[in-house]
Coordinates of N, CA and C in Angstrom, one line a residue:
X17 N -133.7 69.6 102.0 CA -135.0 69.7 101.5 C -136.0 68.8 102.3
X18 N -137.2 69.3 102.5 CA -138.2 68.5 103.3 C -138.9 67.5 102.4
X19 N -139.4 66.6 103.0 CA -140.2 65.5 102.4 C -141.6 66.1 102.1
X20 N -142.1 65.8 100.9 CA -143.5 66.3 100.6 C -144.5 65.3 101.1
X21 N -145.6 65.8 101.7 CA -146.6 64.9 102.3 C -147.7 64.7 101.3
X22 N -148.2 63.5 101.3 CA -149.3 63.2 100.4 C -150.5 62.7 101.2
X23 N -151.6 62.6 100.6 CA -152.8 62.0 101.3 C -153.8 63.1 101.7
X24 N -154.5 62.7 102.7 CA -155.6 63.5 103.2 C -155.1 64.8 103.8
X25 N -155.9 65.8 103.7 CA -155.6 67.1 104.4 C -156.0 66.9 105.8
X26 N -155.5 67.7 106.7 CA -155.8 67.6 108.1 C -157.2 68.1 108.4
X27 N -157.9 67.4 109.3 CA -159.3 67.7 109.6 C -159.5 69.1 110.1
X28 N -158.5 69.7 110.8 CA -158.7 71.0 111.4 C -158.9 72.1 110.4
X29 N -158.5 71.9 109.2 CA -158.7 72.9 108.2 C -160.2 73.1 107.8
X30 N -161.0 72.2 108.1 CA -162.5 72.3 107.8 C -163.3 72.7 109.0
X31 N -162.7 73.0 110.1 CA -163.4 73.4 111.3 C -164.0 74.8 111.1
X32 N -165.1 75.0 111.8 CA -165.8 76.3 111.7 C -165.0 77.4 112.4
X33 N -165.1 78.6 111.9 CA -164.4 79.7 112.6 C -165.1 80.0 113.9
X34 N -164.3 80.6 114.8 CA -164.8 81.0 116.1 C -164.1 82.2 116.6
X35 N -164.9 83.0 117.4 CA -164.4 84.2 118.0 C -163.7 85.2 117.0
X36 N -162.5 85.5 117.2 CA -161.8 86.4 116.3 C -161.5 85.9 114.9
X37 N -161.6 84.6 114.7 CA -161.4 84.1 113.3 C -162.5 84.5 112.4
X38 N -163.7 84.8 112.9 CA -164.8 85.2 112.1 C -164.5 86.5 111.4
X39 N -164.7 86.6 110.1 CA -164.2 87.7 109.3 C -165.3 88.8 109.1
X40 N -166.5 88.5 109.1 CA -167.6 89.4 108.9 C -167.7 90.4 110.1
X41 N -168.0 91.7 109.8 CA -168.1 92.7 110.8 C -169.5 92.7 111.5
X42 N -170.5 92.2 110.7 CA -171.9 92.1 111.3 C -172.3 90.6 111.2
X43 N -172.9 90.1 112.3 CA -173.3 88.7 112.3 C -174.7 88.6 112.9
X44 N -175.4 87.5 112.5 CA -176.7 87.2 113.1 C -176.3 86.2 114.3
X45 N -176.8 86.5 115.5 CA -176.4 85.8 116.6 C -177.6 84.9 117.2
X46 N -177.3 83.7 117.4 CA -178.3 82.8 118.1 C -177.7 82.4 119.5
X47 N -178.5 82.5 120.5 CA -178.1 82.3 121.8 C -177.9 80.8 122.1
X48 N -177.3 80.5 123.2 CA -177.0 79.1 123.6 C -178.3 78.3 123.7
X49 N -179.4 79.0 124.0 CA -180.7 78.3 124.2 C -181.5 78.2 122.8
X50 N -180.9 78.7 121.7 CA -181.5 78.6 120.4 C -182.4 79.9 120.1
X51 N -182.2 80.9 121.0 CA -183.0 82.1 120.8 C -182.3 83.1 119.9
X52 N -183.0 83.7 118.9 CA -182.4 84.6 117.9 C -182.2 86.0 118.6
X53 N -180.9 86.4 118.7 CA -180.7 87.7 119.3 C -180.6 88.8 118.3
X54 N -180.7 88.5 117.0 CA -180.6 89.5 116.0 C -179.3 89.8 115.4
X55 N -179.2 90.8 114.6 CA -177.9 91.2 113.9 C -177.2 92.2 114.8
X56 N -175.9 91.9 115.0 CA -175.1 92.8 115.8 C -173.6 92.8 115.3
X57 N -172.8 93.6 115.8 CA -171.4 93.6 115.3 C -170.7 92.4 115.9
X58 N -169.6 92.0 115.2 CA -168.9 90.8 115.7 C -168.3 91.0 117.0
X59 N -167.7 92.1 117.3 CA -167.1 92.4 118.6 C -168.1 92.4 119.7
X60 N -169.3 92.9 119.5 CA -170.4 92.9 120.5 C -170.8 91.5 120.8
X61 N -170.9 90.6 119.7 CA -171.3 89.2 119.9 C -170.3 88.4 120.6
X62 N -169.0 88.7 120.3 CA -167.9 88.0 121.0 C -167.9 88.4 122.5
X63 N -168.2 89.7 122.8 CA -168.3 90.1 124.2 C -169.4 89.4 124.9
X64 N -170.6 89.3 124.3 CA -171.7 88.5 124.9 C -171.3 87.1 125.2
X65 N -170.7 86.5 124.2 CA -170.3 85.1 124.4 C -169.3 84.9 125.6
X66 N -168.3 85.8 125.7 CA -167.3 85.8 126.7 C -167.9 86.0 128.1
X67 N -169.0 86.8 128.2 CA -169.7 87.1 129.4 C -170.3 85.8 130.0
X68 N -170.7 84.9 129.0 CA -171.3 83.7 129.4 C -170.3 82.5 129.6
X69 N -169.0 82.9 129.2 CA -168.0 81.9 129.3 C -168.0 80.9 128.2
X70 N -168.6 81.3 127.0 CA -168.7 80.4 125.8 C -168.0 81.1 124.6
X71 N -168.1 80.4 123.5 CA -167.5 80.9 122.3 C -168.6 81.3 121.3
X72 N -168.1 82.2 120.3 CA -169.0 82.5 119.2 C -168.5 81.7 118.0
X73 N -169.4 80.9 117.5 CA -169.1 79.9 116.5 C -169.9 80.3 115.2
X74 N -169.1 80.3 114.1 CA -169.8 80.6 112.8 C -170.4 79.4 112.2
X75 N -171.8 79.4 112.2 CA -172.5 78.2 111.7 C -172.7 78.2 110.2
X76 N -173.1 79.4 109.7 CA -173.3 79.5 108.2 C -172.6 80.7 107.7
X77 N -171.4 80.5 107.1 CA -170.6 81.6 106.6 C -171.2 82.3 105.4
X78 N -171.9 81.5 104.6 CA -172.4 82.1 103.3 C -173.7 82.9 103.4
X79 N -174.3 82.9 104.5 CA -175.6 83.6 104.7 C -175.2 85.1 104.8
X80 N -176.2 86.0 104.5 CA -176.0 87.4 104.6 C -176.9 88.0 105.7
X81 N -176.4 88.5 106.8 CA -175.1 88.3 107.4 C -174.9 86.9 107.9
X82 N -173.6 86.5 108.1 CA -173.3 85.2 108.5 C -174.0 84.8 109.9
X83 N -174.4 83.6 110.0 CA -175.1 83.1 111.2 C -174.1 82.6 112.2
X84 N -174.1 83.1 113.4 CA -173.2 82.6 114.4 C -174.0 82.1 115.6
X85 N -173.4 81.3 116.5 CA -174.1 80.8 117.6 C -173.2 80.9 118.9
X86 N -173.8 81.2 120.0 CA -173.0 81.3 121.2 C -173.2 79.9 121.9
X87 N -172.1 79.2 122.0 CA -172.1 77.9 122.7 C -170.6 77.4 122.9
X88 N -170.5 76.3 123.6 CA -169.2 75.7 123.8 C -168.7 75.1 122.6
X89 N -167.4 75.4 122.2 CA -166.9 74.9 120.9 C -166.7 73.4 120.9
X90 N -166.3 72.8 122.0 CA -166.1 71.4 122.0 C -167.4 70.6 121.9
X91 N -168.4 71.2 122.5 CA -169.8 70.6 122.4 C -170.3 70.6 121.0
X92 N -170.1 71.8 120.3 CA -170.5 71.9 118.9 C -169.8 70.9 118.0
X93 N -168.5 70.8 118.2 CA -167.7 69.8 117.4 C -168.2 68.4 117.6
X94 N -168.5 68.1 118.8 CA -169.0 66.7 119.2 C -170.3 66.5 118.5
X95 N -171.2 67.5 118.5 CA -172.5 67.3 117.8 C -172.4 67.1 116.3
X96 N -171.5 67.9 115.7 CA -171.2 67.8 114.3 C -170.7 66.4 113.9
X97 N -169.8 65.9 114.7 CA -169.2 64.6 114.5 C -170.3 63.5 114.6
X98 N -171.1 63.6 115.6 CA -172.2 62.7 115.8 C -173.2 62.7 114.6
X99 N -173.5 63.9 114.1 CA -174.4 64.0 112.9 C -173.7 63.3 111.7
X100 N -172.4 63.5 111.5 CA -171.7 62.9 110.4 C -171.7 61.4 110.5
X101 N -171.5 60.8 111.7 CA -171.5 59.4 111.8 C -172.9 58.8 111.6
X102 N -173.9 59.5 112.0 CA -175.3 59.1 111.8 C -175.6 59.1 110.3
X103 N -175.2 60.1 109.6 CA -175.4 60.2 108.1 C -174.7 59.1 107.4
X104 N -173.5 58.8 107.8 CA -172.7 57.7 107.2 C -173.4 56.4 107.4
X105 N -173.8 56.2 108.7 CA -174.5 54.9 109.0 C -175.8 54.7 108.2
X106 N -176.6 55.8 108.0 CA -177.8 55.6 107.3 C -177.6 55.4 105.8
X107 N -176.4 55.9 105.3 CA -176.1 55.7 103.9 C -175.6 54.3 103.6
X108 N -175.2 53.6 104.7 CA -174.7 52.2 104.5 C -175.7 51.2 104.9
X109 N -177.0 51.5 104.7 CA -178.0 50.5 105.0 C -177.9 49.5 103.8
X110 N -178.3 48.2 104.1 CA -178.2 47.2 103.0 C -178.9 47.6 101.7
X111 N -180.0 48.3 101.7 CA -180.7 48.6 100.5 C -179.9 49.6 99.6
X112 N -178.9 50.3 100.2 CA -178.1 51.2 99.5 C -176.8 50.7 98.9
X113 N -176.5 49.5 99.4 CA -175.2 48.9 99.0 C -175.4 47.8 97.9
X114 N -174.5 47.9 96.9 CA -174.6 47.0 95.7 C -173.6 45.9 95.9
X115 N -174.0 44.7 95.8 CA -173.1 43.5 95.8 C -173.0 43.0 94.4
X116 N -172.0 42.2 94.1 CA -171.9 41.8 92.7 C -171.4 40.3 92.6
X117 N -171.9 39.7 91.6 CA -171.4 38.3 91.3 C -171.2 38.2 89.8
X118 N -170.2 37.4 89.4 CA -169.8 37.3 88.0 C -169.6 35.8 87.7
X119 N -170.0 35.4 86.5 CA -169.7 34.1 86.0 C -169.6 34.1 84.5
X120 N -169.0 33.1 83.9 CA -168.8 33.1 82.5 C -169.6 32.0 81.8
X121 N -169.5 31.9 80.5 CA -170.3 30.9 79.8 C -169.8 29.5 80.1
X122 N -168.5 29.3 80.4 CA -168.0 28.0 80.7 C -168.0 27.6 82.2
X123 N -168.6 28.4 83.0 CA -168.7 28.2 84.5 C -169.5 26.9 84.7
X124 N -169.0 26.0 85.6 CA -169.6 24.7 85.8 C -170.9 24.9 86.7
X125 N -171.8 23.9 86.6 CA -173.0 24.0 87.3 C -172.8 24.1 88.8
X126 N -171.8 23.4 89.4 CA -171.6 23.5 90.8 C -171.2 25.0 91.2
X127 N -170.3 25.6 90.4 CA -169.9 27.0 90.7 C -171.1 27.9 90.6
X128 N -172.0 27.7 89.7 CA -173.2 28.5 89.5 C -174.1 28.3 90.8
X129 N -174.2 27.1 91.3 CA -175.0 26.9 92.5 C -174.4 27.6 93.7
X130 N -173.1 27.6 93.8 CA -172.4 28.4 94.9 C -172.8 29.9 94.8
X131 N -172.7 30.4 93.6 CA -173.0 31.8 93.4 C -174.5 32.1 93.7
X132 N -175.4 31.2 93.3 CA -176.8 31.5 93.6 C -177.0 31.5 95.1
X133 N -176.3 30.6 95.8 CA -176.5 30.6 97.3 C -176.0 31.9 97.9
X134 N -174.9 32.4 97.4 CA -174.4 33.7 97.8 C -175.3 34.8 97.5
X135 N -175.9 34.8 96.3 CA -176.9 35.8 96.0 C -178.2 35.7 96.8
X136 N -178.6 34.5 97.1 CA -179.8 34.3 98.0 C -179.5 34.9 99.4
X137 N -178.3 34.7 99.9 CA -177.9 35.2 101.2 C -177.9 36.8 101.2
X138 N -177.4 37.4 100.1 CA -177.4 38.8 100.0 C -178.8 39.4 99.9
X139 N -179.7 38.7 99.1 CA -181.0 39.2 99.0 C -181.8 39.1 100.3
X140 N -181.5 38.0 101.1 CA -182.1 37.9 102.4 C -181.8 39.0 103.3
X141 N -180.5 39.5 103.2 CA -180.0 40.6 104.0 C -180.5 41.9 103.5
X142 N -181.0 42.0 102.3 CA -181.6 43.2 101.8 C -180.7 44.0 100.8
X143 N -179.6 43.4 100.3 CA -178.7 44.0 99.4 C -179.2 44.0 98.0
X144 N -178.8 45.0 97.2 CA -179.0 44.9 95.7 C -177.9 44.1 95.2
X145 N -178.1 43.3 94.1 CA -177.1 42.5 93.5 C -177.0 42.7 92.0
X146 N -175.8 43.0 91.5 CA -175.5 43.1 90.1 C -174.9 41.7 89.6
X147 N -175.6 41.1 88.7 CA -175.1 39.8 88.1 C -174.5 40.1 86.8
X148 N -173.3 39.6 86.5 CA -172.6 39.8 85.3 C -172.3 38.4 84.6
X149 N -172.7 38.3 83.4 CA -172.3 37.1 82.6 C -171.2 37.6 81.7
X150 N -170.0 37.1 81.8 CA -168.8 37.5 81.0 C -168.7 36.6 79.8
X151 N -168.5 37.2 78.7 CA -168.3 36.4 77.4 C -167.0 36.8 76.8
X152 N -166.3 35.8 76.2 CA -165.0 36.1 75.6 C -165.0 35.6 74.2
X153 N -164.4 36.3 73.3 CA -164.2 35.9 72.0 C -165.4 35.5 71.2
X154 N -165.5 34.2 70.7 CA -166.6 33.8 69.9 C -167.9 33.6 70.8
X155 N -167.8 33.6 72.1 CA -169.0 33.4 72.9 C -169.9 34.6 72.7
X156 N -169.4 35.7 72.3 CA -170.2 36.9 72.1 C -171.2 36.7 71.0
X157 N -170.9 35.8 70.1 CA -171.8 35.6 68.9 C -173.0 34.8 69.4
X158 N -173.0 34.1 70.5 CA -174.1 33.3 71.0 C -174.8 34.0 72.2
X159 N -175.4 35.1 71.9 CA -176.1 35.9 72.9 C -177.3 35.1 73.5
X160 N -178.0 34.3 72.6 CA -179.1 33.6 73.0 C -178.7 32.5 74.0
X161 N -177.6 31.9 73.9 CA -177.1 30.9 74.9 C -176.8 31.7 76.2
X162 N -176.3 32.9 76.1 CA -176.1 33.6 77.3 C -177.4 34.0 78.1
X163 N -178.4 34.3 77.3 CA -179.7 34.6 77.9 C -180.3 33.3 78.6
X164 N -180.1 32.2 78.0 CA -180.5 30.9 78.6 C -179.8 30.7 79.9
X165 N -178.5 30.9 79.9 CA -177.7 30.7 81.1 C -178.1 31.7 82.2
X166 N -178.5 32.9 81.9 CA -179.0 33.8 82.9 C -180.3 33.3 83.4
X167 N -181.2 32.8 82.5 CA -182.5 32.3 83.0 C -182.3 31.1 83.9
X168 N -181.4 30.2 83.6 CA -181.1 29.1 84.5 C -180.6 29.6 85.9
X169 N -179.8 30.6 85.9 CA -179.3 31.2 87.1 C -180.4 31.7 87.9
X170 N -181.3 32.5 87.3 CA -182.5 33.1 88.0 C -183.4 32.0 88.5
X171 N -183.6 30.9 87.8 CA -184.4 29.8 88.2 C -183.9 29.1 89.5
X172 N -182.6 29.1 89.7 CA -182.0 28.5 90.8 C -182.1 29.3 92.1
X173 N -182.4 30.6 92.0 CA -182.6 31.4 93.1 C -183.8 31.0 93.9
X174 N -183.7 31.0 95.3 CA -184.8 30.6 96.1 C -185.5 31.8 96.7
X175 N -184.7 32.9 96.9 CA -185.3 34.1 97.5 C -186.1 34.9 96.4
X176 N -187.2 35.5 96.9 CA -188.0 36.3 95.9 C -187.2 37.6 95.6
X177 N -187.2 38.0 94.3 CA -186.4 39.1 93.9 C -187.3 39.9 92.9
X178 N -186.8 41.1 92.7 CA -187.4 42.0 91.7 C -186.3 42.5 90.8
X179 N -186.6 42.5 89.5 CA -185.6 43.0 88.5 C -185.5 44.5 88.5
X180 N -184.4 45.1 88.9 CA -184.2 46.5 88.9 C -183.9 46.9 87.4
X181 N -183.1 46.1 86.8 CA -182.6 46.3 85.5 C -182.6 45.0 84.7
X182 N -183.3 45.0 83.6 CA -183.3 43.8 82.7 C -181.9 43.5 82.2
X183 N -181.7 42.2 81.8 CA -180.4 41.8 81.3 C -180.1 42.7 80.0
X184 N -179.0 43.3 80.0 CA -178.6 44.1 78.8 C -177.2 43.8 78.5
X185 N -176.9 44.1 77.2 CA -175.5 43.8 76.7 C -174.6 44.9 77.1
X186 N -173.4 44.5 77.3 CA -172.3 45.5 77.5 C -171.1 44.8 76.9
X187 N -170.0 45.6 76.7 CA -168.8 45.1 75.9 C -168.3 43.7 76.3
X188 N -168.4 43.4 77.6 CA -167.8 42.1 78.0 C -168.8 41.0 78.3
X189 N -170.1 41.2 77.8 CA -171.1 40.2 78.1 C -172.4 40.8 78.3
X190 N -173.1 40.3 79.4 CA -174.4 40.8 79.8 C -174.4 41.1 81.3
X191 N -175.3 42.0 81.7 CA -175.4 42.3 83.1 C -176.8 42.7 83.4
X192 N -177.2 42.6 84.7 CA -178.5 43.0 85.2 C -178.4 43.2 86.7
X193 N -179.5 43.8 87.2 CA -179.5 44.1 88.7 C -180.8 43.6 89.3
X194 N -180.7 42.9 90.4 CA -181.9 42.5 91.1 C -181.9 43.0 92.5
X195 N -183.0 43.1 93.2 CA -183.1 43.5 94.6 C -184.2 42.7 95.2
X196 N -184.2 42.6 96.6 CA -185.3 41.8 97.2 C -186.6 42.4 97.1
X197 N -187.7 41.6 97.1 CA -189.0 42.0 96.9 C -189.5 42.7 98.2

């Protein structure tokens, strides 16, 4: 018996169809230069692509009729990979990433200072920060003391910030979000 594989599916399963893999009988064809050649049969489009020494690649399979392009397959895959990397890079800008810091009611002043320095550094870099004050047991009865501790924490911050989310209660204490001004 063979071993079952787990994990990610192979990347080749998501690749676009090309040449004879294209299922539609009629396709809209775009030339290598970006010129629209119109709707034609799949076989005729493949023939045109082969004459130029290129491939017919299905760009949009869901369109009616499907949109195909005459170009080199390797070049197309390279462009797609480049677009994906750029999209991933732009989504990981500091303003889109949330950092977090947590402290409790019994946390010492020195530890709070260390956390405020860390939050200042993150705010300077442009990150959003979620601050959580954890409360255990009877501490939950003293919400006003928790609000005082949050205010002390905010007073120790040196970087200018804006409250995204006011301090609100949640089952394990209080939390709020700040971001750089």
